[in-house]
Coordinates of C-alpha atoms in Angstrom, one line a residue:
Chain W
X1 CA 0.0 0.0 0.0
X2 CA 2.7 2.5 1.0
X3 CA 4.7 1.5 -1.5
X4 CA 1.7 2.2 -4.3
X5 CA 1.6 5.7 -2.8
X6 CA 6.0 6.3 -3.2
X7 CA 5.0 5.7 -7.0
X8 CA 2.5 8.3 -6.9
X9 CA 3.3 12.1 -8.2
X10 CA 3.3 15.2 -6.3
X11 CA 0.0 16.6 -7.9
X12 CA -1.9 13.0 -7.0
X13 CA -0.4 13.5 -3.4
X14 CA -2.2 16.6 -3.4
X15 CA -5.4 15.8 -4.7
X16 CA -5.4 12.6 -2.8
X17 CA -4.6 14.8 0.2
X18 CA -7.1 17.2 -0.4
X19 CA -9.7 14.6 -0.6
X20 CA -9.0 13.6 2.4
X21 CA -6.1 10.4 2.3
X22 CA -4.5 10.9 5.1
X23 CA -1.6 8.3 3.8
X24 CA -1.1 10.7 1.2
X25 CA -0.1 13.3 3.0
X26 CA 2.1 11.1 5.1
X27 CA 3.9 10.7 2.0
X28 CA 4.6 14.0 1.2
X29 CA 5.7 14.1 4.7
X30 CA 7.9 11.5 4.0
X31 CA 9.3 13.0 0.9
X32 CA 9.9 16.1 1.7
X33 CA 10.6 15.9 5.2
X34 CA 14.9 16.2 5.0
X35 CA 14.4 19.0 2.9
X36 CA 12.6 21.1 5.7
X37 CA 14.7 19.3 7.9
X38 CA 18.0 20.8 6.1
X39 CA 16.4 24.3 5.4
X40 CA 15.2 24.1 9.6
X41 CA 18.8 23.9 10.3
X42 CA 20.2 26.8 9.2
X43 CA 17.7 28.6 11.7
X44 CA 18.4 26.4 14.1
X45 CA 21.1 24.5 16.2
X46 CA 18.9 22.0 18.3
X47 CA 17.4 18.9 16.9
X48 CA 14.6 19.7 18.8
X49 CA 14.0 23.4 18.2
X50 CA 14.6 22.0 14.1
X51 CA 12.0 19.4 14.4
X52 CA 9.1 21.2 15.8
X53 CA 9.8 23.8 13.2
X54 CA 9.6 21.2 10.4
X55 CA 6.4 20.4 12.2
X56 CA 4.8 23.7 11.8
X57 CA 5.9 23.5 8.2
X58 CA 3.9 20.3 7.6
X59 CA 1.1 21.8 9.2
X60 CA 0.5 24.8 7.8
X61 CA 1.3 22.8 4.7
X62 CA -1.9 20.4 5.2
X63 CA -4.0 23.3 6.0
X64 CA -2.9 25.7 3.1
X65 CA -3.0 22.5 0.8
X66 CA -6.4 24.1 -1.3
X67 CA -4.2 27.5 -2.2
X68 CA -1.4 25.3 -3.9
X69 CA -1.9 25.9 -7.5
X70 CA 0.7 23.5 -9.0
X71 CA 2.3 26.1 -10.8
X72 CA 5.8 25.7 -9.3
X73 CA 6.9 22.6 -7.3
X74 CA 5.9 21.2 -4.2
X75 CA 9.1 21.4 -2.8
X76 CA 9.5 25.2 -3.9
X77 CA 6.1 25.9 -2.1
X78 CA 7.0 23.6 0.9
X79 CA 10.7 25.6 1.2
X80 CA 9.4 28.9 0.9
X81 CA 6.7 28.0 4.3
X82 CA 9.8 26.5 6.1
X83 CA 11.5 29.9 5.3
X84 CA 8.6 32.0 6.1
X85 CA 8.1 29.8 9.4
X86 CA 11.6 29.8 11.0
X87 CA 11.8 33.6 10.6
X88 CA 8.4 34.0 11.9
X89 CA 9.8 32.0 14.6
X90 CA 12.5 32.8 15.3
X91 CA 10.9 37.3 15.4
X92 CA 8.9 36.1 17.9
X93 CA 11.7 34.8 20.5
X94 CA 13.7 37.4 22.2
X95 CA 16.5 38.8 19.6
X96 CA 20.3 37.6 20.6
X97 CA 22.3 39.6 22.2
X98 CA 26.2 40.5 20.5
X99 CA 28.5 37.8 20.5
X100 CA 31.2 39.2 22.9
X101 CA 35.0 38.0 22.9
X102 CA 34.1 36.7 26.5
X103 CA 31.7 34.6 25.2
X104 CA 34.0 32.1 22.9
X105 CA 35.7 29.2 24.1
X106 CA 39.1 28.7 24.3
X107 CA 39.4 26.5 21.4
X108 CA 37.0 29.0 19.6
X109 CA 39.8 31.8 19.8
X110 CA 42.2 29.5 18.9
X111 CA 40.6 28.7 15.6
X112 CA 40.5 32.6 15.4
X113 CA 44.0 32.4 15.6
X114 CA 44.7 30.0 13.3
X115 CA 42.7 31.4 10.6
X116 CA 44.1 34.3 11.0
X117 CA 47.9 33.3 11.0
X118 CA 46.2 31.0 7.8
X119 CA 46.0 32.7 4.1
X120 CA 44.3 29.7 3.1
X121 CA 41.0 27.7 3.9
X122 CA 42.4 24.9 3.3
X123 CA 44.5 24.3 7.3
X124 CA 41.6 23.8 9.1
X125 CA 40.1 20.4 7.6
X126 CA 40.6 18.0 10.4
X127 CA 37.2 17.2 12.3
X128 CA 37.7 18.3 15.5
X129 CA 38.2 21.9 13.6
X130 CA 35.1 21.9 11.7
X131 CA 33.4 21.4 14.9
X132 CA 34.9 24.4 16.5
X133 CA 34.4 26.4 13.5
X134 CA 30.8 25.0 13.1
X135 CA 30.2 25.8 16.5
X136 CA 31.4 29.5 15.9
X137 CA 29.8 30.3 13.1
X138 CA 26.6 29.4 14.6
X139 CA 26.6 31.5 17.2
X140 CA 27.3 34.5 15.1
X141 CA 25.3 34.2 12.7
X142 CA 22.2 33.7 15.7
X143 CA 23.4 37.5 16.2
X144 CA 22.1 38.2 12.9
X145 CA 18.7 38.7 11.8
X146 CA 17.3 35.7 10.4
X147 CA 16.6 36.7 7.2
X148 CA 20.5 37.8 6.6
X149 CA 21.8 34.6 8.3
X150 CA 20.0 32.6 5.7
X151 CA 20.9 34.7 2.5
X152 CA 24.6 34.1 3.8
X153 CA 24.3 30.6 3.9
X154 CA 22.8 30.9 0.9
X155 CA 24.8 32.9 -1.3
X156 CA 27.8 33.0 0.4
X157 CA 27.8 29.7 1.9
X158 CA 26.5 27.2 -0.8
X159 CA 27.5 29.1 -3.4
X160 CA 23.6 29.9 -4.6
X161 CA 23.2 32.6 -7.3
X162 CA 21.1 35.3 -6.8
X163 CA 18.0 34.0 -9.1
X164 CA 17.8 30.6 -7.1
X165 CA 18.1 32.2 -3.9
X166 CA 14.8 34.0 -4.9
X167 CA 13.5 31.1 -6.5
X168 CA 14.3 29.7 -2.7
X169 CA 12.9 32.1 -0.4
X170 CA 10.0 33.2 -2.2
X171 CA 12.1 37.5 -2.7
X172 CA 12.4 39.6 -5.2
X173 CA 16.2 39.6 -6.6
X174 CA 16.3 43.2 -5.9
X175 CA 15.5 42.3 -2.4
X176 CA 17.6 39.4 -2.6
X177 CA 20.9 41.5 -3.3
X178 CA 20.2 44.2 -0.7
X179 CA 19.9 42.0 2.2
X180 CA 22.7 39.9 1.2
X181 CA 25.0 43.0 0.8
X182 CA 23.9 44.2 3.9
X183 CA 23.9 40.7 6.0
X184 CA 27.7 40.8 4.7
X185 CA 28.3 44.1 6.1
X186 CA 26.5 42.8 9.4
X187 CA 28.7 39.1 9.7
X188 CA 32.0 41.0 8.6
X189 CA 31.4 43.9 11.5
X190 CA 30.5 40.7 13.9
X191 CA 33.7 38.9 13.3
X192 CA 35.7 42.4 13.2
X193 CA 34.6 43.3 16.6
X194 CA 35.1 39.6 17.9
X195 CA 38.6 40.0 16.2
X196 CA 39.6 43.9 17.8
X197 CA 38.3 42.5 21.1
X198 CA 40.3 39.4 21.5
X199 CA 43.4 41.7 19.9
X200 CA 42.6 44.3 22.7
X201 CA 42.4 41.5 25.2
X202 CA 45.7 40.0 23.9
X203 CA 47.6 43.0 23.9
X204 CA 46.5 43.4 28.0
X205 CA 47.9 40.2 28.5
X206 CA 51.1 41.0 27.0
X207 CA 51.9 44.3 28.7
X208 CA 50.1 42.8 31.5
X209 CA 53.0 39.6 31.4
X210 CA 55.7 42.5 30.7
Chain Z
X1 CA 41.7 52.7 -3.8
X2 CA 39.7 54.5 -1.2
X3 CA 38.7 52.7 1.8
X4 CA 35.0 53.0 1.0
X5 CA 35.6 51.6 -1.8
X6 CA 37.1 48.3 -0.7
X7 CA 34.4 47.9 2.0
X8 CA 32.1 48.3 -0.7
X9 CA 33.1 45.6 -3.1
X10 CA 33.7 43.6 0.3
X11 CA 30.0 43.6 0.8
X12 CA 28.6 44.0 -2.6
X13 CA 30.4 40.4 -3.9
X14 CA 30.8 36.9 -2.0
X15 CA 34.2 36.5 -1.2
X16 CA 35.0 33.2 -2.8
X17 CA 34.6 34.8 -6.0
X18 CA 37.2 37.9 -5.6
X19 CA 39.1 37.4 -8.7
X20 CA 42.7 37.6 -8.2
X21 CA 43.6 40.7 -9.4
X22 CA 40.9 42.0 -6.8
X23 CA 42.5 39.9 -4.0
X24 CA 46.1 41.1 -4.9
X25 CA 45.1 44.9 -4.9
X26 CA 43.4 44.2 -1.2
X27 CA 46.0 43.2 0.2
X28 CA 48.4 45.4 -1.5
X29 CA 46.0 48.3 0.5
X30 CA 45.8 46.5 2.9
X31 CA 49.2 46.1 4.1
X32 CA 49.6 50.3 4.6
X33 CA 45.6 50.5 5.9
X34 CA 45.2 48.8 9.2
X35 CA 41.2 49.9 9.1
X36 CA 40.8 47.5 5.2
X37 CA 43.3 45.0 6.7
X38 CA 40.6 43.9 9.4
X39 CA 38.3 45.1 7.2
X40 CA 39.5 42.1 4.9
X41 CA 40.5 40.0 7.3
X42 CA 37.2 40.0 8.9
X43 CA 35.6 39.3 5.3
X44 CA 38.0 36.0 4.7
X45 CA 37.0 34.6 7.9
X46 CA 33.3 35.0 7.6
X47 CA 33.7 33.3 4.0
X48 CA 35.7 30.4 6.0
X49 CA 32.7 30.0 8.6
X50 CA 30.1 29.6 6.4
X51 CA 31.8 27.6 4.3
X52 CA 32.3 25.3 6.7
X53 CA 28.5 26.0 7.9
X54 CA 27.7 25.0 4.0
X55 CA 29.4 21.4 4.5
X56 CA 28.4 20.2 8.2
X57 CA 25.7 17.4 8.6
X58 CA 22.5 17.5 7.1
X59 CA 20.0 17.0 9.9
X60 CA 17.4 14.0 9.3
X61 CA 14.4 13.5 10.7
X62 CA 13.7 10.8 12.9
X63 CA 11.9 7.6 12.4
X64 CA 8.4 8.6 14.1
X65 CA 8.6 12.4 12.5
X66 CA 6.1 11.3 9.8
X67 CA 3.7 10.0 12.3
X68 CA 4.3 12.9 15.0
X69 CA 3.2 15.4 11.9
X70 CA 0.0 13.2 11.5
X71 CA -0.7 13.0 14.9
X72 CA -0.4 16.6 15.5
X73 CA -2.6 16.8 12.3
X74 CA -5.8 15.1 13.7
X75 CA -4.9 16.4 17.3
X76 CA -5.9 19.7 15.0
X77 CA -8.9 18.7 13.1
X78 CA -10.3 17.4 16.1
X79 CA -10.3 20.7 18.0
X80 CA -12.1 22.1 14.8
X81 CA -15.2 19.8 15.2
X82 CA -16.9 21.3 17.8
X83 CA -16.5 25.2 15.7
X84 CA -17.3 22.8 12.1
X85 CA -20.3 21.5 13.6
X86 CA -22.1 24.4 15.0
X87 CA -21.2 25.9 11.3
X88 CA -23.1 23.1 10.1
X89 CA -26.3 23.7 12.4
X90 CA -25.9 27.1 11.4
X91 CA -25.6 26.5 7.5
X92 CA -28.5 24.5 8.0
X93 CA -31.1 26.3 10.2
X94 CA -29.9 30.0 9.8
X95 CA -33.4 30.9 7.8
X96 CA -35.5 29.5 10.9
X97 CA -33.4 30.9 13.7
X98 CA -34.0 34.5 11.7
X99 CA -37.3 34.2 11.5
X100 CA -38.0 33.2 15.0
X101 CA -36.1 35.8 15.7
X102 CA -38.0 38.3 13.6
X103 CA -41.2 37.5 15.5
X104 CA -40.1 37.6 18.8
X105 CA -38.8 41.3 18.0
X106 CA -42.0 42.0 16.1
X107 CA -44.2 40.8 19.1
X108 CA -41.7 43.0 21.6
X109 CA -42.3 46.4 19.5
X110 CA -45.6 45.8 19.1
X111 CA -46.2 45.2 23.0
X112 CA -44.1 48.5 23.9
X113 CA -44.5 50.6 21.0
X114 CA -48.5 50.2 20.2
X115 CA -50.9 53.0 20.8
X116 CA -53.0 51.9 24.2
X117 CA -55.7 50.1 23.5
X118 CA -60.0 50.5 25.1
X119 CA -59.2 48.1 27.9
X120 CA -56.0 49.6 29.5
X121 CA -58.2 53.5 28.4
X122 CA -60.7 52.4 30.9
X123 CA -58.0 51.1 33.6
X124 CA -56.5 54.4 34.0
X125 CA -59.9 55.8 34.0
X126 CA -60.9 53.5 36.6
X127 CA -57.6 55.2 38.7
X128 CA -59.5 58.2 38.3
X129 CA -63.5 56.7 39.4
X130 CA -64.3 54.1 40.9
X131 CA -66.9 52.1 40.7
X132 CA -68.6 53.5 43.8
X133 CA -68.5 56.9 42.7
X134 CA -70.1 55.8 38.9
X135 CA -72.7 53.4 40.5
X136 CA -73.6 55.7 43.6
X137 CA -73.0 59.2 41.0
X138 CA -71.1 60.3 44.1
X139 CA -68.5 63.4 42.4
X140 CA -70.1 62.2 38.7
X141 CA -67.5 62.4 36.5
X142 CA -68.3 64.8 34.1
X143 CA -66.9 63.4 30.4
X144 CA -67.0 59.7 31.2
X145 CA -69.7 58.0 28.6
X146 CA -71.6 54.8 29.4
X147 CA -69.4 52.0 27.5
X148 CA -66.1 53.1 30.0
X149 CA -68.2 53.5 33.3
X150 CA -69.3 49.5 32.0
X151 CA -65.5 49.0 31.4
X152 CA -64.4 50.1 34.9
X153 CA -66.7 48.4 36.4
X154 CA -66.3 44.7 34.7
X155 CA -62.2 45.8 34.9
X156 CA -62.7 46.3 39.2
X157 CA -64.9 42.9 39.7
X158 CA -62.5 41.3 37.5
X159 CA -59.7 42.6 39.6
X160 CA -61.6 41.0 42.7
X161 CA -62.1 37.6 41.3
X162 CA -58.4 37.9 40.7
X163 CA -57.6 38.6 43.9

C-alpha cells in the first residue's frame, strides 16, 4: 500500500490529500521531510527546536493544501513556508544579544588564531576543527537577523546565485541583493569586533605579562 | 583605492569569488591600511565559517517524524469539530433561527410601542373613578360615557375575582 503511494506524483499526493487520504499526505511528509529538515537547520542549532519547526511546516502545509496551484513545485512551495516559518519563529523569540570575545571558548579563539595566521581555507580540515568552527559560526550568525543569516548561507555559503536564492525564499532579486549586501556588512562587523576585542584583550595580557 | 571603496566591493560580492587581481590589490591596500586589513580579514573569515556551515551534517528527521506530523494533524482537526459543527447547524437552520427571531422582536415592539388600547383606556380611567363613585353618582364624572363606566366596572370585579 505504501509502497503504491511512493509511485504516486506530487500533484496525486495533493489531490489525494485534499480529498482527504491521510496516507497521502504522510507521504509528502515522508518525501519532503529532509528537505525542511536541512532548510530548519540553518535557523536552528537543536534537533529539537529544528524538528518542531519542520512540524509547523507540515502543518500549515496540510491546512494551506487548497491555495497550492501546482504552478511551481511542491518542494519550492514547501521551502518557501519552512522559510517564512523559522523567521516568523525565530521574530517572535527574544532577539540575541552580540557575540562578545568573553563569550567564545578557548578553542573558539584558537581557531580565530589560526585562521588568521592561515592565508588559506584549506588548514583547518581535520574534524575536531570543523566542529569548532561550526560551532562558531553558529553562534554568530544567531546575532544576525534571520533573514540575513540565511541569505549568507545561501549565497555566500553554498555558493547559490542570486535567481535561485529568490527562486528559494519566495524575494524579489532586488531584495535578494540588498539584504545579502547588507547581512555581509553585518557578519564582517561581527567577526571584526570579535577579532579587535580578542586583539585588545591579547595586547592586556602582553603588557600585562611585561 | 579608497577605503569606502574596498568595504564596498567587500559587501557588494561573495568573497569566494574575488578574482585575483581584486584579491592582490586588497592586500596590496591592505598592508599600509590597518582599518581595510581587518576590514579584509574579517571578510575571509566569515567566508571560512560559512563555508564550513555549507558542508556540516544535514540534519534528518527521525523515524516517528512522519507519524508525530499526522498525529499533531488530527490532534488539529479534532479541535475544529466542535467550531465545524455548529457551522453546520448554522448552514442548515440559519433561515429558521431568523425568523424566529424576527417574531419575537416583532411581538416586543408591538407590545411596547402600540398606541394603548379600550381596555388599558378604561383602567387608567378606573384610577381616576371608581366604581362606587359611577354606581352611587357620588362626584359624577363629568366626560365619562356609558361603555367606560361599564369597562371600569367589569375591569374592578375582575380585579376582585383575581384577587
Amino acid at each position: 500500500m505504501a509502497n503504491d503511494y511512493q509511485n504516486l506524483l506530487d500533484a496525486d499526493l495533493v489531490r489525494a490529500s485534499l480529498e482527504g487520504d491521510e496516507t497521502a499526505f504522510g507521504e509528502i511528509v515522508r518525501r519532503y521531510s529532509p528537505r525542511v529538515f536541512s532548510f530548519s537547520s540553518r535557523f536552528f542549532r537543536r534537533y529539537d527546536l529544528i524538528e518542531e519547526a519542520a512540524q509547523e511546516v507540515f502543518l500549515k502545509a496540510f491546512t494551506q493544501l487548497k491555495n497550492f496551484e501546482g504552478r511551481g513545485s511542491l518542494e519550492g512551495w514547501l521551502t518557501r513556508i519552512t522559510v517564512t516559518t523559522c523567521i516568523n519563529i525565530l521574530r517572535s523569540t527574544k532577539p540575541q544579544n552580540e557575540l562578545m570575545v568573553s563569550d567564545l571558548t578557548e578553542d573558539e579563539t584558537a581557531w580565530l588564531d589560526n585562521k588568521l595566521a592561515s592565508v588559506s581555507s584549506a588548514n583547518y580540515q581535520n574534524e575536531e576543527d570543523k566542529l569548532i568552527a561550526a560551532d562558531l559560526v553558529n553562534r554568530v550568525l544567531e546575532t544576525l537577523p534571520p533573514e540575513d543569516s540565511l541569505i549568507l548561507q545561501l549565497i555566500d555559503g553554498e555558493g547559490a546565485s542570486i535567481k535561485e536564492a529568490s527562486a528559494t525564499t519566495g524575494w524579489s532579486e532586488s531584495k535578494v541583493k540588498i539584504k545579502a549586501f547588507r547581512a555581509r556588512r553585518r557578519m564582517r562587523e561581527a567577526v571584526q569586533k570579535l577579532l579587535n576585542a580578542k586583539d585588545g584583550k591579547l595586547l592586556k595580557t602582553d603588557k600585562a605579562v611585561k | 583605492m579608497k577605503d569606502r571603496h574596498i568595504l564596498e566591493i567587500l559587501d557588494e560580492k561573495n568573497f569566494a569569488e574575488l578574482s585575483n587581481d581584486e584579491l592582490t590589490i586588497f592586500q596590496a591596500h591592505s598592508a599600509s591600511c590597518a582599518d581595510c586589513r581587518q576590514a579584509f580579514e574579517a571578510a575571509r573569515i566569515s567566508s571560512a565559517l560559512l563555508n564550513v556551515r555549507a558542508r556540516a551534517e544535514a540534519v534528518e528527521p527521525s523515524a516517528f517524524f512522519q507519524s508525530k506530523v499526522l498525529t499533531a494533524i488530527r490532534e488539529k482537526q479534532n479541535l475544529r469539530k466542535p467550531i465545524a459543527a455548529f457551522r453546520r447547524w448554522w448552514q442548515a437552520s440559519y433561515a429558521l433561527v431568523c425568523s424566529m427571531l424576527f417574531i419575537v422582536v416583532t411581538l416586543a415592539a408591538l407590545t411596547f410601542l402600540a398606541p394603548k388600547s379600550n381596555a388599558d383606556q378604561a383602567v387608567s380611567t378606573y384610577n381616576l373613578y371608581s366604581t362606587d363613585s359611577v354606581i352611587l353618582n357620588q362626584n359624577p364624572p363629568r366626560n365619562i360615557t356609558t361603555e367606560q363606566a361599564l369597562e371600569v366596572i367589569y375591569t374592578e370585579r375582575r380585579d376582585a375575582v383575581k384577587r
